[in-house]
JSON list of C-alpha atoms in Angstrom, two decimals:
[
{"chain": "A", "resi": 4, "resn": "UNK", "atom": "CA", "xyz": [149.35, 10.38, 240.78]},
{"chain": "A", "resi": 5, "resn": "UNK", "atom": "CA", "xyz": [152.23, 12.93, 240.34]},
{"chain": "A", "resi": 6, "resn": "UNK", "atom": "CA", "xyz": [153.77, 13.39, 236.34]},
{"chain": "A", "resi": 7, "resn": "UNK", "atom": "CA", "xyz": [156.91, 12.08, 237.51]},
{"chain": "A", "resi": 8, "resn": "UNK", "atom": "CA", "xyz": [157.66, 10.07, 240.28]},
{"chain": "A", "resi": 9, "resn": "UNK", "atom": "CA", "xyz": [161.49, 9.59, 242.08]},
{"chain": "A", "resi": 10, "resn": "UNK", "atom": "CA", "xyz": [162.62, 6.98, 244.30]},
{"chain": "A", "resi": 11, "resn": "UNK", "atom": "CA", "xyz": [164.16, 7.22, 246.71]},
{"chain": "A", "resi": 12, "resn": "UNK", "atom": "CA", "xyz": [163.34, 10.83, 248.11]},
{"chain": "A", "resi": 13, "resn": "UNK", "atom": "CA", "xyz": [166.22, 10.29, 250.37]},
{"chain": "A", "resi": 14, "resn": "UNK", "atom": "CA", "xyz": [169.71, 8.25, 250.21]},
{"chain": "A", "resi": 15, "resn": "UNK", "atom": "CA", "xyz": [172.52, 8.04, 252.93]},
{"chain": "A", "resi": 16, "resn": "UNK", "atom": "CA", "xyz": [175.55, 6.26, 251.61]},
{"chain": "A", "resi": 17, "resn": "UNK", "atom": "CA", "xyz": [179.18, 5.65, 252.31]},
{"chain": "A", "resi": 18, "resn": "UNK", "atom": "CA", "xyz": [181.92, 7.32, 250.19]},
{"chain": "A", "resi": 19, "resn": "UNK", "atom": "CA", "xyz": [182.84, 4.98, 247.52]},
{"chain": "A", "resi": 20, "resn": "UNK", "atom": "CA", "xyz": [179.21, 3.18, 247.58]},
{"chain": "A", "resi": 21, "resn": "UNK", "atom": "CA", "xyz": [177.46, 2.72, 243.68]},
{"chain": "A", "resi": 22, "resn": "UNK", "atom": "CA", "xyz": [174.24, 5.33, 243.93]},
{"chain": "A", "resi": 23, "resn": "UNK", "atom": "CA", "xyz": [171.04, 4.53, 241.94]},
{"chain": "A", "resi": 24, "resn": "UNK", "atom": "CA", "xyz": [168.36, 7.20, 241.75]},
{"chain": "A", "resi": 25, "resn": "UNK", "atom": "CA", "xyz": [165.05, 6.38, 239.69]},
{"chain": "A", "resi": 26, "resn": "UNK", "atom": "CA", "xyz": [162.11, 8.30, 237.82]},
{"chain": "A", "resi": 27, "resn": "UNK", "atom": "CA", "xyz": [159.48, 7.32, 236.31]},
{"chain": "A", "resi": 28, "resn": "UNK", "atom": "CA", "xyz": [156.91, 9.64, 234.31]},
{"chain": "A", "resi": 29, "resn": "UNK", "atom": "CA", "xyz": [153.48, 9.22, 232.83]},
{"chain": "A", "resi": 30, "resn": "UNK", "atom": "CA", "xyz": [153.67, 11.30, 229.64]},
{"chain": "A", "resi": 31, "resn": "UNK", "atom": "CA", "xyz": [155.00, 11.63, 226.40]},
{"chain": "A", "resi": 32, "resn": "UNK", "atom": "CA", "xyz": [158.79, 13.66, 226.49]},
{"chain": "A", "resi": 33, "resn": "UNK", "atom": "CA", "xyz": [161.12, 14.87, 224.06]},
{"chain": "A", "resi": 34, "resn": "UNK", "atom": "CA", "xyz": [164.30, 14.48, 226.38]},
{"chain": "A", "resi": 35, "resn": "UNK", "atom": "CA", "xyz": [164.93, 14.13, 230.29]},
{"chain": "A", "resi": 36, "resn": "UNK", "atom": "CA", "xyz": [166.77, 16.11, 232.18]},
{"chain": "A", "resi": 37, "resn": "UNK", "atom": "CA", "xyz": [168.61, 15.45, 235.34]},
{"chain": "A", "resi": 38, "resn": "UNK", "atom": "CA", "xyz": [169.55, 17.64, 237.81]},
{"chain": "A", "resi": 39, "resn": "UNK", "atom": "CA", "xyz": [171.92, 18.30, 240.56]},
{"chain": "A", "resi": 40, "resn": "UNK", "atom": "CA", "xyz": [170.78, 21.57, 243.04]},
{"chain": "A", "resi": 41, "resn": "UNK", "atom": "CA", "xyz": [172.95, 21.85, 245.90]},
{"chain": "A", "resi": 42, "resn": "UNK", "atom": "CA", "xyz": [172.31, 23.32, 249.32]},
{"chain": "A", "resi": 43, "resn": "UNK", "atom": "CA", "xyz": [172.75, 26.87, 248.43]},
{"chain": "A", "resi": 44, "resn": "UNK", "atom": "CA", "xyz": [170.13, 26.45, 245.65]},
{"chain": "A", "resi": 45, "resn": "UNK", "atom": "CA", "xyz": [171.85, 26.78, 242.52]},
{"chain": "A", "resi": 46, "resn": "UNK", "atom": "CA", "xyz": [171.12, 24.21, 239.74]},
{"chain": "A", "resi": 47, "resn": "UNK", "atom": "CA", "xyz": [173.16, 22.22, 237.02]},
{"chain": "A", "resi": 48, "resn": "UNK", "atom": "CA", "xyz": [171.31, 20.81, 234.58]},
{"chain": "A", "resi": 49, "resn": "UNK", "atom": "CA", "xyz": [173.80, 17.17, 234.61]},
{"chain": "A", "resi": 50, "resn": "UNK", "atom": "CA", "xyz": [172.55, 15.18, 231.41]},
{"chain": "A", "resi": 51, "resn": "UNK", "atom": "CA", "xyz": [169.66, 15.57, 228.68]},
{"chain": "A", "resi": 52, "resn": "UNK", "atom": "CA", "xyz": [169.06, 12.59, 227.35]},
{"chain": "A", "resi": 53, "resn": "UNK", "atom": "CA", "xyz": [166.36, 11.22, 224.91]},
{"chain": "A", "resi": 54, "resn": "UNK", "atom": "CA", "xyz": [167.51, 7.90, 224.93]},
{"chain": "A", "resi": 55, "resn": "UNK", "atom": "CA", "xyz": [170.14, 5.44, 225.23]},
{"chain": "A", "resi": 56, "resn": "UNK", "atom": "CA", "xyz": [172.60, 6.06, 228.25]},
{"chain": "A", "resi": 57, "resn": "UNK", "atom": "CA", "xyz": [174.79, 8.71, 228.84]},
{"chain": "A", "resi": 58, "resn": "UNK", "atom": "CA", "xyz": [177.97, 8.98, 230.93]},
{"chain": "A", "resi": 59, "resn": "UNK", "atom": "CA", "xyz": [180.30, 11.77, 232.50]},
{"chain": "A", "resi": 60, "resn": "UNK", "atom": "CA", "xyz": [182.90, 10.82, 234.90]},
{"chain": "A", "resi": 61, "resn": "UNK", "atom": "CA", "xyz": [181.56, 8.85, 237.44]},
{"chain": "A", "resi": 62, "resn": "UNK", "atom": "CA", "xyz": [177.59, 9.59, 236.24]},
{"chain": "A", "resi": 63, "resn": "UNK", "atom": "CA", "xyz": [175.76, 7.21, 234.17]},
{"chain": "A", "resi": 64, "resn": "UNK", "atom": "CA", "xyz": [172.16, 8.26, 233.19]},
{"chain": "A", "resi": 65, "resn": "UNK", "atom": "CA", "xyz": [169.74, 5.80, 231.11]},
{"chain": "A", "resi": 66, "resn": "UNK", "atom": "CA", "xyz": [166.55, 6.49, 229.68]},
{"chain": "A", "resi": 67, "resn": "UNK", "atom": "CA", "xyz": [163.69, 4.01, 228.56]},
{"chain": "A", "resi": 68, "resn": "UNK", "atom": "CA", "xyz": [161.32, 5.83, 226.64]},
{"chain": "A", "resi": 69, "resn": "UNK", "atom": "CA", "xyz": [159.36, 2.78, 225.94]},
{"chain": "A", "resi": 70, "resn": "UNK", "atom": "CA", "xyz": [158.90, 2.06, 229.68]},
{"chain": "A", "resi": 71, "resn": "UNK", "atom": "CA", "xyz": [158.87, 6.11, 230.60]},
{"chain": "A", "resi": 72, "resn": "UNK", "atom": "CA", "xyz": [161.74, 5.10, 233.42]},
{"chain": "A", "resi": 73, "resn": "UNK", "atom": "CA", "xyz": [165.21, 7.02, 233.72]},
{"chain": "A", "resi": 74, "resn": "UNK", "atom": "CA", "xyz": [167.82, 6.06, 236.10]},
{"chain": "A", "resi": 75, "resn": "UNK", "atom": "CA", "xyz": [170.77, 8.30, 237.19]},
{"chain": "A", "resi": 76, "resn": "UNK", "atom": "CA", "xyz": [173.78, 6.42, 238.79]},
{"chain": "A", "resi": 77, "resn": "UNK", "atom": "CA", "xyz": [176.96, 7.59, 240.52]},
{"chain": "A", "resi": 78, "resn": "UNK", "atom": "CA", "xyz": [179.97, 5.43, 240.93]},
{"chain": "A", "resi": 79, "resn": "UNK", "atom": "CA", "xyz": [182.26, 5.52, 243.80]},
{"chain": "A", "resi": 80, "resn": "UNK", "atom": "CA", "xyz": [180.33, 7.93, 245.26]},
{"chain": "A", "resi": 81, "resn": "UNK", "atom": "CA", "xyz": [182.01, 11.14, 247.16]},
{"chain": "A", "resi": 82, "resn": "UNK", "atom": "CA", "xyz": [181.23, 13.66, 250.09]},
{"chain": "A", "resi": 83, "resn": "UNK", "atom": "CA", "xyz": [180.71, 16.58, 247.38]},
{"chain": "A", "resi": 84, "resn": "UNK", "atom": "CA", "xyz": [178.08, 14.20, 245.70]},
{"chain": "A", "resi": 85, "resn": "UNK", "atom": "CA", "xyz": [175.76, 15.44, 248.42]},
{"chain": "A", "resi": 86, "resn": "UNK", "atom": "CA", "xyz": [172.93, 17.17, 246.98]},
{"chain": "A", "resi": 87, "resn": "UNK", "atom": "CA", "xyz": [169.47, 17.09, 245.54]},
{"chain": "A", "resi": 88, "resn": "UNK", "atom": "CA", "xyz": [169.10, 15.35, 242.54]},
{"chain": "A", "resi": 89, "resn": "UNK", "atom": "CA", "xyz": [165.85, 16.13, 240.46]},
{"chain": "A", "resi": 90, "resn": "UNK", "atom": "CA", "xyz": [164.50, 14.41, 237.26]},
{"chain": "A", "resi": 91, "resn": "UNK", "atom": "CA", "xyz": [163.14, 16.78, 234.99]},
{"chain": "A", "resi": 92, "resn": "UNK", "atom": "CA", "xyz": [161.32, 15.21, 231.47]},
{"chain": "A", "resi": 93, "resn": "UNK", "atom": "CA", "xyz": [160.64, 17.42, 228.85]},
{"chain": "A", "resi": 94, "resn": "UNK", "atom": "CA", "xyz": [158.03, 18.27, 226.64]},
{"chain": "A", "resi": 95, "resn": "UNK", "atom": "CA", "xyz": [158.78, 19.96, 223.46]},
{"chain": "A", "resi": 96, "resn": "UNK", "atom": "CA", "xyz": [162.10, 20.54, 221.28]},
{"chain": "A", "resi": 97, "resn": "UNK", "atom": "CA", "xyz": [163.07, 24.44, 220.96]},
{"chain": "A", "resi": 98, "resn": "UNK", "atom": "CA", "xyz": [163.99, 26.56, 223.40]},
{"chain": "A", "resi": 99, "resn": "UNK", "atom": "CA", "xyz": [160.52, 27.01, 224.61]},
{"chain": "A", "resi": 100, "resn": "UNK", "atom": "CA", "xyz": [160.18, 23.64, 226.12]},
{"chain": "A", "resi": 101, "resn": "UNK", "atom": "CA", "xyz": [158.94, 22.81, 229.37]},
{"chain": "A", "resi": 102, "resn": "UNK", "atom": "CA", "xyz": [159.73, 20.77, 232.37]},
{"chain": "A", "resi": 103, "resn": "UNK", "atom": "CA", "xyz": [158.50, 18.89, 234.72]},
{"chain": "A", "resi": 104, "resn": "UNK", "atom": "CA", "xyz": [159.47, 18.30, 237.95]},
{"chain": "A", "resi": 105, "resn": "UNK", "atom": "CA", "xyz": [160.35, 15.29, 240.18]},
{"chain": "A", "resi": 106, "resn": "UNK", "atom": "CA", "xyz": [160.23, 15.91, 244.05]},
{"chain": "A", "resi": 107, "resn": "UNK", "atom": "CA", "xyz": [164.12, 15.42, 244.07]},
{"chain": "A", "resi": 108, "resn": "UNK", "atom": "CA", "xyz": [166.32, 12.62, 246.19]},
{"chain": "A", "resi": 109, "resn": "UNK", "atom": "CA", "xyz": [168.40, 14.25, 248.93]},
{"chain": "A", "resi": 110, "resn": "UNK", "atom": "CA", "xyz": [172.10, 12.41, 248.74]},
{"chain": "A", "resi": 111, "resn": "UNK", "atom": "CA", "xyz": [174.18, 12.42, 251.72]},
{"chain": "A", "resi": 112, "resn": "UNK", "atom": "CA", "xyz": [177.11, 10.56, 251.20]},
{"chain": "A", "resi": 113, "resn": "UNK", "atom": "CA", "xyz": [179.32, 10.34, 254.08]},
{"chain": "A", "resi": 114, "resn": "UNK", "atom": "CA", "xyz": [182.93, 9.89, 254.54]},
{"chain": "B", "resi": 12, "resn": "UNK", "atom": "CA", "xyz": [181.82, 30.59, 234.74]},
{"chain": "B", "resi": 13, "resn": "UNK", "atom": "CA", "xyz": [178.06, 31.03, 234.76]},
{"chain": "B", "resi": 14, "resn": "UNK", "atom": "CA", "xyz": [176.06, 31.39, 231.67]},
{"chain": "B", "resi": 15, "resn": "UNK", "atom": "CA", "xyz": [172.93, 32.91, 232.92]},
{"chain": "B", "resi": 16, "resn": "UNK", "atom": "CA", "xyz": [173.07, 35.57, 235.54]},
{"chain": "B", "resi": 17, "resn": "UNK", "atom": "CA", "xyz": [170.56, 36.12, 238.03]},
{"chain": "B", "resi": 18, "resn": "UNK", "atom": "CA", "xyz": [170.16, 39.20, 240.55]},
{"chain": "B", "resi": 19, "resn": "UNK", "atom": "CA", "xyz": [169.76, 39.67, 243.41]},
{"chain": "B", "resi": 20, "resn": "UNK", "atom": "CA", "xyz": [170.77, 36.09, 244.89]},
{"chain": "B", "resi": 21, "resn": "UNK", "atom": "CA", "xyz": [169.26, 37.48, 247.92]},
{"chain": "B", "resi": 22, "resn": "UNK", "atom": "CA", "xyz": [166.73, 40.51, 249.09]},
{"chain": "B", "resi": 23, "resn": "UNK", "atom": "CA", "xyz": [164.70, 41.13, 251.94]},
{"chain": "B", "resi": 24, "resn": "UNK", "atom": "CA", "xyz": [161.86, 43.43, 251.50]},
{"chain": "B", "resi": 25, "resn": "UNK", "atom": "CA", "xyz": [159.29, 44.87, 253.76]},
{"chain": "B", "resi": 26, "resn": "UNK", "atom": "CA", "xyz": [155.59, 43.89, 253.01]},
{"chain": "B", "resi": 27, "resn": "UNK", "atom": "CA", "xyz": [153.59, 45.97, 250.03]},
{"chain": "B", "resi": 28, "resn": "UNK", "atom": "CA", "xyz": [156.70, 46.85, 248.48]},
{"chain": "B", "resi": 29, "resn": "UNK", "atom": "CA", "xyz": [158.12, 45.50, 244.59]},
{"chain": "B", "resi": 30, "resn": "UNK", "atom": "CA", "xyz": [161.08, 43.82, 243.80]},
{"chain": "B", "resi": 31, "resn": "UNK", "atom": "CA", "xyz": [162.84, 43.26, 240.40]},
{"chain": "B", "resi": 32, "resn": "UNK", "atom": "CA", "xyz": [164.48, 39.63, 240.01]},
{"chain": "B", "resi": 33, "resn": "UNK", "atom": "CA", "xyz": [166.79, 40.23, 236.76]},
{"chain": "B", "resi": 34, "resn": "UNK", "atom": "CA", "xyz": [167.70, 36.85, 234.74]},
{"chain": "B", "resi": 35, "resn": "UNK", "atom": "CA", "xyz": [170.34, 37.66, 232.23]},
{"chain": "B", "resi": 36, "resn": "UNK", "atom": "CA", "xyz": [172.08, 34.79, 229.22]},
{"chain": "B", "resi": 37, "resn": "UNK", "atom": "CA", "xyz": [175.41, 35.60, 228.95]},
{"chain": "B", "resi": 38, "resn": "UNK", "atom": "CA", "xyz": [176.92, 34.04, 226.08]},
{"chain": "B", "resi": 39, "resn": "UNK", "atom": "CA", "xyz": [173.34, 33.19, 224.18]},
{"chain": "B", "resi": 40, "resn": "UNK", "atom": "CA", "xyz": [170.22, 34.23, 223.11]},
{"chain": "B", "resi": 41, "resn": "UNK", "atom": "CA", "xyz": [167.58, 33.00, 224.70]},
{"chain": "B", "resi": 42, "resn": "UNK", "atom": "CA", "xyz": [163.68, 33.81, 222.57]},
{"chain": "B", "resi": 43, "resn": "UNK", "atom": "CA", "xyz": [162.32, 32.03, 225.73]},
{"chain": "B", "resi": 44, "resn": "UNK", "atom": "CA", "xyz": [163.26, 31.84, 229.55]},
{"chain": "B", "resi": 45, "resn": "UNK", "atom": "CA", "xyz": [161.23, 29.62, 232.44]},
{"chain": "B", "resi": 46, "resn": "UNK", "atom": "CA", "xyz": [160.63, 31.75, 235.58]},
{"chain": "B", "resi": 47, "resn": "UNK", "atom": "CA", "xyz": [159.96, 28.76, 238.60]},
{"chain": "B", "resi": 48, "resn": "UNK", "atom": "CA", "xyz": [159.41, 29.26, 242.40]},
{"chain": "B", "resi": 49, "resn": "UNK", "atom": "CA", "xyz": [160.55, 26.56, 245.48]},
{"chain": "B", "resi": 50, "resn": "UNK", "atom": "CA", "xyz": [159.41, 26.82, 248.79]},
{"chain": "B", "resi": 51, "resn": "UNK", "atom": "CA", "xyz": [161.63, 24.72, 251.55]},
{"chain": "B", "resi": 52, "resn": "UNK", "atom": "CA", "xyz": [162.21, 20.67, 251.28]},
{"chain": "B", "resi": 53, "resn": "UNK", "atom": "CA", "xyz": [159.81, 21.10, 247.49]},
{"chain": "B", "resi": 54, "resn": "UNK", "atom": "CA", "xyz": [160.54, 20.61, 244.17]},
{"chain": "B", "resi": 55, "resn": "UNK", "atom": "CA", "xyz": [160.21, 24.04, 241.71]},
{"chain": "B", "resi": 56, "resn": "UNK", "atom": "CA", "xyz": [157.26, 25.03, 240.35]},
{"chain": "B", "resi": 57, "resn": "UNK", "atom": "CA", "xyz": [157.24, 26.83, 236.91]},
{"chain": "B", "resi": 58, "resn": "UNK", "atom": "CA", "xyz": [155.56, 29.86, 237.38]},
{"chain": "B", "resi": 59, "resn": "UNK", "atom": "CA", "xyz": [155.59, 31.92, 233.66]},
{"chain": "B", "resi": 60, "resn": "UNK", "atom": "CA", "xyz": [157.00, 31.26, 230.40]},
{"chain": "B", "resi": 61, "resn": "UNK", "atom": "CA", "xyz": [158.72, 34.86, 229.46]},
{"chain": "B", "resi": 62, "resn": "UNK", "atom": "CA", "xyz": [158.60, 34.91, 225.80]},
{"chain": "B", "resi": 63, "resn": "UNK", "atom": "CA", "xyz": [160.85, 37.92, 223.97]},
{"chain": "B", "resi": 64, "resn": "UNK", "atom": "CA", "xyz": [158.86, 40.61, 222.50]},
{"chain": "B", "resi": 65, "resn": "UNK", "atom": "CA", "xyz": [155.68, 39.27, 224.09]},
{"chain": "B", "resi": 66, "resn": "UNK", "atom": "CA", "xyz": [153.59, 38.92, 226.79]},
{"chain": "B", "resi": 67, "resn": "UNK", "atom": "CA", "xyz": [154.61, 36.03, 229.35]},
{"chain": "B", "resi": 68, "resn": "UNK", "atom": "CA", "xyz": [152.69, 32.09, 229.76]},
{"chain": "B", "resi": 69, "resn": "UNK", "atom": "CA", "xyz": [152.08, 32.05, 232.95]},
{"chain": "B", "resi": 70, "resn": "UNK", "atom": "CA", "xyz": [150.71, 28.81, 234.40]},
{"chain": "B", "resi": 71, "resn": "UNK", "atom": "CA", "xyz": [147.78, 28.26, 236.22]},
{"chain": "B", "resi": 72, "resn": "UNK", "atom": "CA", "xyz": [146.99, 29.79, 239.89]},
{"chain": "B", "resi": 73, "resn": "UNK", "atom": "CA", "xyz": [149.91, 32.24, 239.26]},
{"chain": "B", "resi": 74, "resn": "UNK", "atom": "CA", "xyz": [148.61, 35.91, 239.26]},
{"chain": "B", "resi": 75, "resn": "UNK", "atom": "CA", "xyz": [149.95, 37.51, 236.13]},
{"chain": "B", "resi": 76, "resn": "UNK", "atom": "CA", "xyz": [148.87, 41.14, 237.88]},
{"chain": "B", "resi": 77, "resn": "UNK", "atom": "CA", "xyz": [151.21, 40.26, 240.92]},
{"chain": "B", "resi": 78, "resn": "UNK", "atom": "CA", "xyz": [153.90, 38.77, 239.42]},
{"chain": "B", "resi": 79, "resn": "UNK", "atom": "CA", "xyz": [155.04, 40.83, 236.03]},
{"chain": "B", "resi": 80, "resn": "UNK", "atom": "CA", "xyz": [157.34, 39.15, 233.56]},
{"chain": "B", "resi": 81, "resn": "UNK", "atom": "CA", "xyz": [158.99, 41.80, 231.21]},
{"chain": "B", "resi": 82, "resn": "UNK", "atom": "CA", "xyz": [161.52, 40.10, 228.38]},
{"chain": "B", "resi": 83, "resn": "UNK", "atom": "CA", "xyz": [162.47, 43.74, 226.51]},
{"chain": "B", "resi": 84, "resn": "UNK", "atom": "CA", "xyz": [165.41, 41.35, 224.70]},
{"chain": "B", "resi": 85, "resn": "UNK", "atom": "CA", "xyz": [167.20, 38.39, 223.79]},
{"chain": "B", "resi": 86, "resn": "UNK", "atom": "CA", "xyz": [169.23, 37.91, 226.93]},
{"chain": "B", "resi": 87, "resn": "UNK", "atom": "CA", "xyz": [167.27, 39.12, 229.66]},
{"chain": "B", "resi": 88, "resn": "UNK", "atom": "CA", "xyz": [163.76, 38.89, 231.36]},
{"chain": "B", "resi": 89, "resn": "UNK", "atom": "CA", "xyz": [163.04, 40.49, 234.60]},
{"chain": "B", "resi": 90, "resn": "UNK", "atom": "CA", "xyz": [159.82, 38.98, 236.95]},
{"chain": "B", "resi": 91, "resn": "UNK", "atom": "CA", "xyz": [158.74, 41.93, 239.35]},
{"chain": "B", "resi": 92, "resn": "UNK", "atom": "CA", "xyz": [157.00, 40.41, 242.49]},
{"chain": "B", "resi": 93, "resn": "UNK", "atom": "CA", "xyz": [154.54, 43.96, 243.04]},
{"chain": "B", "resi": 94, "resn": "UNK", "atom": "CA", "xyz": [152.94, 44.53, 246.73]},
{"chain": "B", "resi": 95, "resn": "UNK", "atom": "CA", "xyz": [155.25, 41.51, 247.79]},
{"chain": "B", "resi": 96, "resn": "UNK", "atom": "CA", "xyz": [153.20, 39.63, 250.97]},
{"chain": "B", "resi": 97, "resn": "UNK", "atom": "CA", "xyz": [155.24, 37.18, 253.63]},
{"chain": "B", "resi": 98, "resn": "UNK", "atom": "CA", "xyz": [153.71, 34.66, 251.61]},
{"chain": "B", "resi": 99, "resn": "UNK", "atom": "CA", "xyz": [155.76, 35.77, 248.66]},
{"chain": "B", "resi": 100, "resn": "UNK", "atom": "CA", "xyz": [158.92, 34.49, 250.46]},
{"chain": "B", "resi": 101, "resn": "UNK", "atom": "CA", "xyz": [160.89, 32.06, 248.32]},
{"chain": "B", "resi": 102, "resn": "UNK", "atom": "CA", "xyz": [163.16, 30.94, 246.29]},
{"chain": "B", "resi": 103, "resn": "UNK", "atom": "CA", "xyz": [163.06, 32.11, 242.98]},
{"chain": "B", "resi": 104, "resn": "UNK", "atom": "CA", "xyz": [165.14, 30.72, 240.08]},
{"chain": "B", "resi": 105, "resn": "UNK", "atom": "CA", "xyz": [165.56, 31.13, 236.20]},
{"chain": "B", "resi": 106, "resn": "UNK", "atom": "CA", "xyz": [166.35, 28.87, 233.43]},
{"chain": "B", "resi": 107, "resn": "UNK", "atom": "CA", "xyz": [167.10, 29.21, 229.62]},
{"chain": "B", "resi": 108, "resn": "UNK", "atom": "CA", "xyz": [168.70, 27.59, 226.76]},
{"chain": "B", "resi": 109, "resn": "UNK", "atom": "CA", "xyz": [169.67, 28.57, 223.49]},
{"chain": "B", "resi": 110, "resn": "UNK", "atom": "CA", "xyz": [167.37, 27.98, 220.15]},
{"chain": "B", "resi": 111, "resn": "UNK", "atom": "CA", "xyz": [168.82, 24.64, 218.93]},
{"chain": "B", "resi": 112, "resn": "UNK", "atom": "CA", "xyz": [167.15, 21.47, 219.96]},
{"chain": "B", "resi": 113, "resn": "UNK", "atom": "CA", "xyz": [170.60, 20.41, 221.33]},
{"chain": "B", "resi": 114, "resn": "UNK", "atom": "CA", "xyz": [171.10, 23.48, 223.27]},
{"chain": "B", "resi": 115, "resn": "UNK", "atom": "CA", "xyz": [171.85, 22.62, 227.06]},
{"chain": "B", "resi": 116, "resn": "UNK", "atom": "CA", "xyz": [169.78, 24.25, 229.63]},
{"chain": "B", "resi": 117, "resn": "UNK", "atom": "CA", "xyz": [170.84, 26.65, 232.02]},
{"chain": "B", "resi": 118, "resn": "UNK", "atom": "CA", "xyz": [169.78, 27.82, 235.67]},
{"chain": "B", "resi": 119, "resn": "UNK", "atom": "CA", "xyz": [170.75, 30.92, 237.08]},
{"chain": "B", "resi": 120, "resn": "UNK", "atom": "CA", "xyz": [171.82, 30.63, 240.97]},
{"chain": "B", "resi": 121, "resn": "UNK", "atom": "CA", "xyz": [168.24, 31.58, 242.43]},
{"chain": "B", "resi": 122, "resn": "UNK", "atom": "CA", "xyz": [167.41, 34.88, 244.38]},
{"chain": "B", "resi": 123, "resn": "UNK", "atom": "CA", "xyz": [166.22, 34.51, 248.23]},
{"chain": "B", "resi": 124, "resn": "UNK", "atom": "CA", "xyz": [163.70, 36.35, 248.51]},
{"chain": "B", "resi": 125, "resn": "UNK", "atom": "CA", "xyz": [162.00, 37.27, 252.18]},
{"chain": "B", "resi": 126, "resn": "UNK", "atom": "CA", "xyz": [158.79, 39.86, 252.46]},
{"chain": "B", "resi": 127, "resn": "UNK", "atom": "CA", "xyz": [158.82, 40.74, 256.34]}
]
């Protein structure tokens, strides 16, 4: 059984639709990170989050540390939303610490 | 604008030959950067941990020999891929953050690489 596990590994949705993306993981973390890596291959790292919810325009991310399960949601979703998402927990706290890495959900939202 | 640098974004290269993949912070110091690799429709793999002023962490089934991770200062580490093979081709990418526990995490954009 993979680290961390995302559902779904792909999502086709109509502009405006609500998005949820999940991840679950299997050890301890310090913080999670989502990211967004677009077709070119660059990568944003979109939230860190070590628990609660966060939110940033029109993306939400939640964390349950208790339940190891993260959730990243997009409202009103848009065209340029299309990308790879990947959920990335962390272990450690300084600079030094590592990742792990989801498989990624490919978005396509269409118009 | 971008924080960390990364160069080349792309390079083709003819088999047996080395290429330098430079990863540069730009407005931080960085005592640690992640070197990972992603081959098409995968996630990214962390290859080495390039720590400054010492040798590199480099995780398991990675060749250390082939793939040399020099990090001479605080905002920059270079991973040479030596006697590149087709096999080599990839997608490389960099990440770093600063030394605070809230310090966000950066990528660089990735370098292409292709070994013909």
């Amino acid at each position: 059984k993979n680290e961390v596990e995302q559902s779904p590994q792909n999502l086709t949705a109509q502009e405006g639709e609500f998005i949820t993306i999940n991840c679950s993981y299997s050890v301890g973390i310090s913080a999670l990170h989502w990211l967004q890596q677009h077709p070119g291959g660059g990568i944003v790292s979109l939230f860190m989050l070590s628990s609660g919810k966060k939110k940033h325009g029109r993306l939400i991310a939640t964390i349950n540390i208790q339940e190891k399960h993260s959730s990243l949601h997009i409202t009103a979703s848009h065209p340029r939303d299309s990308a790879v998402y990947i959920c990335a927990p962390m272990r450690g706290r300084t600079s030094g610490s590592r990742l792990t890495f989801g498989e990624g959900t490919q978005l396509t939202v269409n118009p | 604008g971008a924080v960390v640098s990364q160069h080349p974004s792309r390079v083709i290269c003819k088999s047996g030959t080395s290429v330098k993949i430079e990863c540069r912070s730009l407005d931080f110091q960085a005592t640690t950067m992640f070197w990972y690799r992603q081959f098409p429709k995968q996630s990214l793999m962390l290859m080495a941990t390039s720590n400054e002023g010492s040798k590199a962490t480099y995780e398991q089934g990675v060749e250390k020999d082939k793939f040399l991770i020099n990090h001479a200062s605080l905002t920059l580490s270079t991973l040479t891929v030596t006697s590149a093979h087709p096999e080599d081709s990839s997608f490389y990418i960099c990440s770093a953050r600063g030394n605070l526990d809230s310090s966000p995490l950066h990528f660089g954009n990735g370098t292409r690489l292709t070994v013909t």
